[in-house]
Coordinates of C-alpha atoms in Angstrom, one line a residue:
M85 CA 95.7 144.4 25.7
N86 CA 93.3 141.3 25.5
K87 CA 91.6 139.2 27.8
T88 CA 94.5 136.6 27.9
D89 CA 97.0 139.6 28.6
S90 CA 94.7 140.9 31.6
F91 CA 94.5 137.6 33.0
A92 CA 98.0 137.1 33.0
I93 CA 98.5 140.5 34.9
S94 CA 96.3 139.1 37.3
E95 CA 98.0 136.2 38.2
L96 CA 101.4 138.0 38.7
K97 CA 102.9 137.7 42.4
T98 CA 105.7 139.6 44.4
I99 CA 109.2 138.1 43.9
G100 CA 110.0 139.2 47.2
L101 CA 113.4 140.8 46.4
T102 CA 112.8 144.3 48.2
P103 CA 114.1 144.8 51.6
F104 CA 113.2 147.8 53.8
I105 CA 113.9 149.5 57.5
Y106 CA 117.6 149.0 57.2
C107 CA 119.5 148.5 61.1
S108 CA 123.1 148.5 61.6
N109 CA 123.0 148.4 57.6
Q110 CA 121.2 145.4 57.4
A111 CA 117.4 145.2 56.0
L112 CA 115.5 144.2 59.0
F113 CA 112.2 143.1 56.9
Q114 CA 111.9 142.3 53.3
V115 CA 108.5 141.9 50.8
N116 CA 107.4 138.6 50.9
R117 CA 107.1 136.3 47.7
N118 CA 103.7 135.3 46.2
V119 CA 101.8 137.9 46.9
P120 CA 99.4 139.1 43.9
L121 CA 100.2 142.5 42.8
V122 CA 97.1 143.8 43.1
D123 CA 96.5 142.7 46.9
A124 CA 100.4 144.4 47.5
L125 CA 99.4 147.9 45.4
S126 CA 96.4 147.9 47.9
M127 CA 98.0 147.5 51.0
A128 CA 100.8 150.1 49.9
S129 CA 97.6 152.6 48.9
D130 CA 96.4 151.8 52.6
F131 CA 99.6 152.4 54.1
L132 CA 100.3 155.8 51.9
F133 CA 96.9 157.2 53.0
L134 CA 97.7 156.8 56.9
A135 CA 101.0 158.2 56.4
K136 CA 99.3 161.2 55.2
D137 CA 97.0 161.4 57.8
L138 CA 99.6 161.0 60.4
T139 CA 101.8 163.9 58.7
R140 CA 98.6 166.2 58.6
E141 CA 98.2 165.4 62.3
A142 CA 102.0 166.0 62.9
A143 CA 102.0 169.6 61.0
F144 CA 99.5 170.4 64.0
N145 CA 100.8 168.7 66.8
R146 CA 104.1 169.8 67.6
D147 CA 104.4 168.1 71.3
T148 CA 105.6 164.7 69.7
D149 CA 107.0 163.0 66.7
R150 CA 105.3 159.8 67.2
H151 CA 103.2 160.8 64.2
I152 CA 106.2 161.5 61.8
W153 CA 107.9 158.1 62.9
A154 CA 104.8 156.2 62.2
A155 CA 104.5 158.1 58.8
H156 CA 108.2 157.2 57.8
Y157 CA 108.0 153.7 58.6
L158 CA 104.6 153.1 56.5
T159 CA 105.9 155.3 53.8
A160 CA 109.0 153.0 53.7
M161 CA 106.7 149.6 53.3
S162 CA 104.9 151.3 50.8
K163 CA 107.9 152.4 48.7
A164 CA 109.2 148.7 49.0
L165 CA 106.0 147.3 47.8
V166 CA 105.7 149.7 44.7
D167 CA 109.3 148.7 44.0
D168 CA 108.7 144.8 44.1
V169 CA 105.9 145.3 42.1
T170 CA 107.7 147.2 39.1
K171 CA 110.2 144.9 39.4
V172 CA 107.9 141.7 38.5
L173 CA 106.5 144.3 35.7
E174 CA 109.8 144.7 34.2
R175 CA 110.6 141.4 34.1
G176 CA 107.7 141.1 31.8
P177 CA 105.6 138.0 31.1
D178 CA 108.0 136.7 28.0
R179 CA 110.8 135.5 31.3
E180 CA 108.0 133.7 33.4
S181 CA 107.0 131.9 30.4
K182 CA 110.4 130.9 29.2
K183 CA 111.4 129.8 33.2
A184 CA 108.1 127.7 33.1
K185 CA 109.0 126.3 29.7
Q186 CA 112.3 124.6 31.2

């Protein structure tokens, strides 16, 4: 990867095509468009860190399930972010540059 490629990757943004948290078979939330991929992945990492802590706490505190539900929603958001980033990376830079030329 040369310097131009790494610059191009740092310019990539989410496409906002990934829904998460469904209610009555309809997506309640969706990843927003135009978030830099680095920021999206950083947020997904933060969500997963919190979910990991919540699941560990839930293993020791069996009086309530609130930790588990919080971890469930955090992992759903993390997955949506990672899936949206993956969609952008799978498209490849050639598709983006072709769209810009049109």
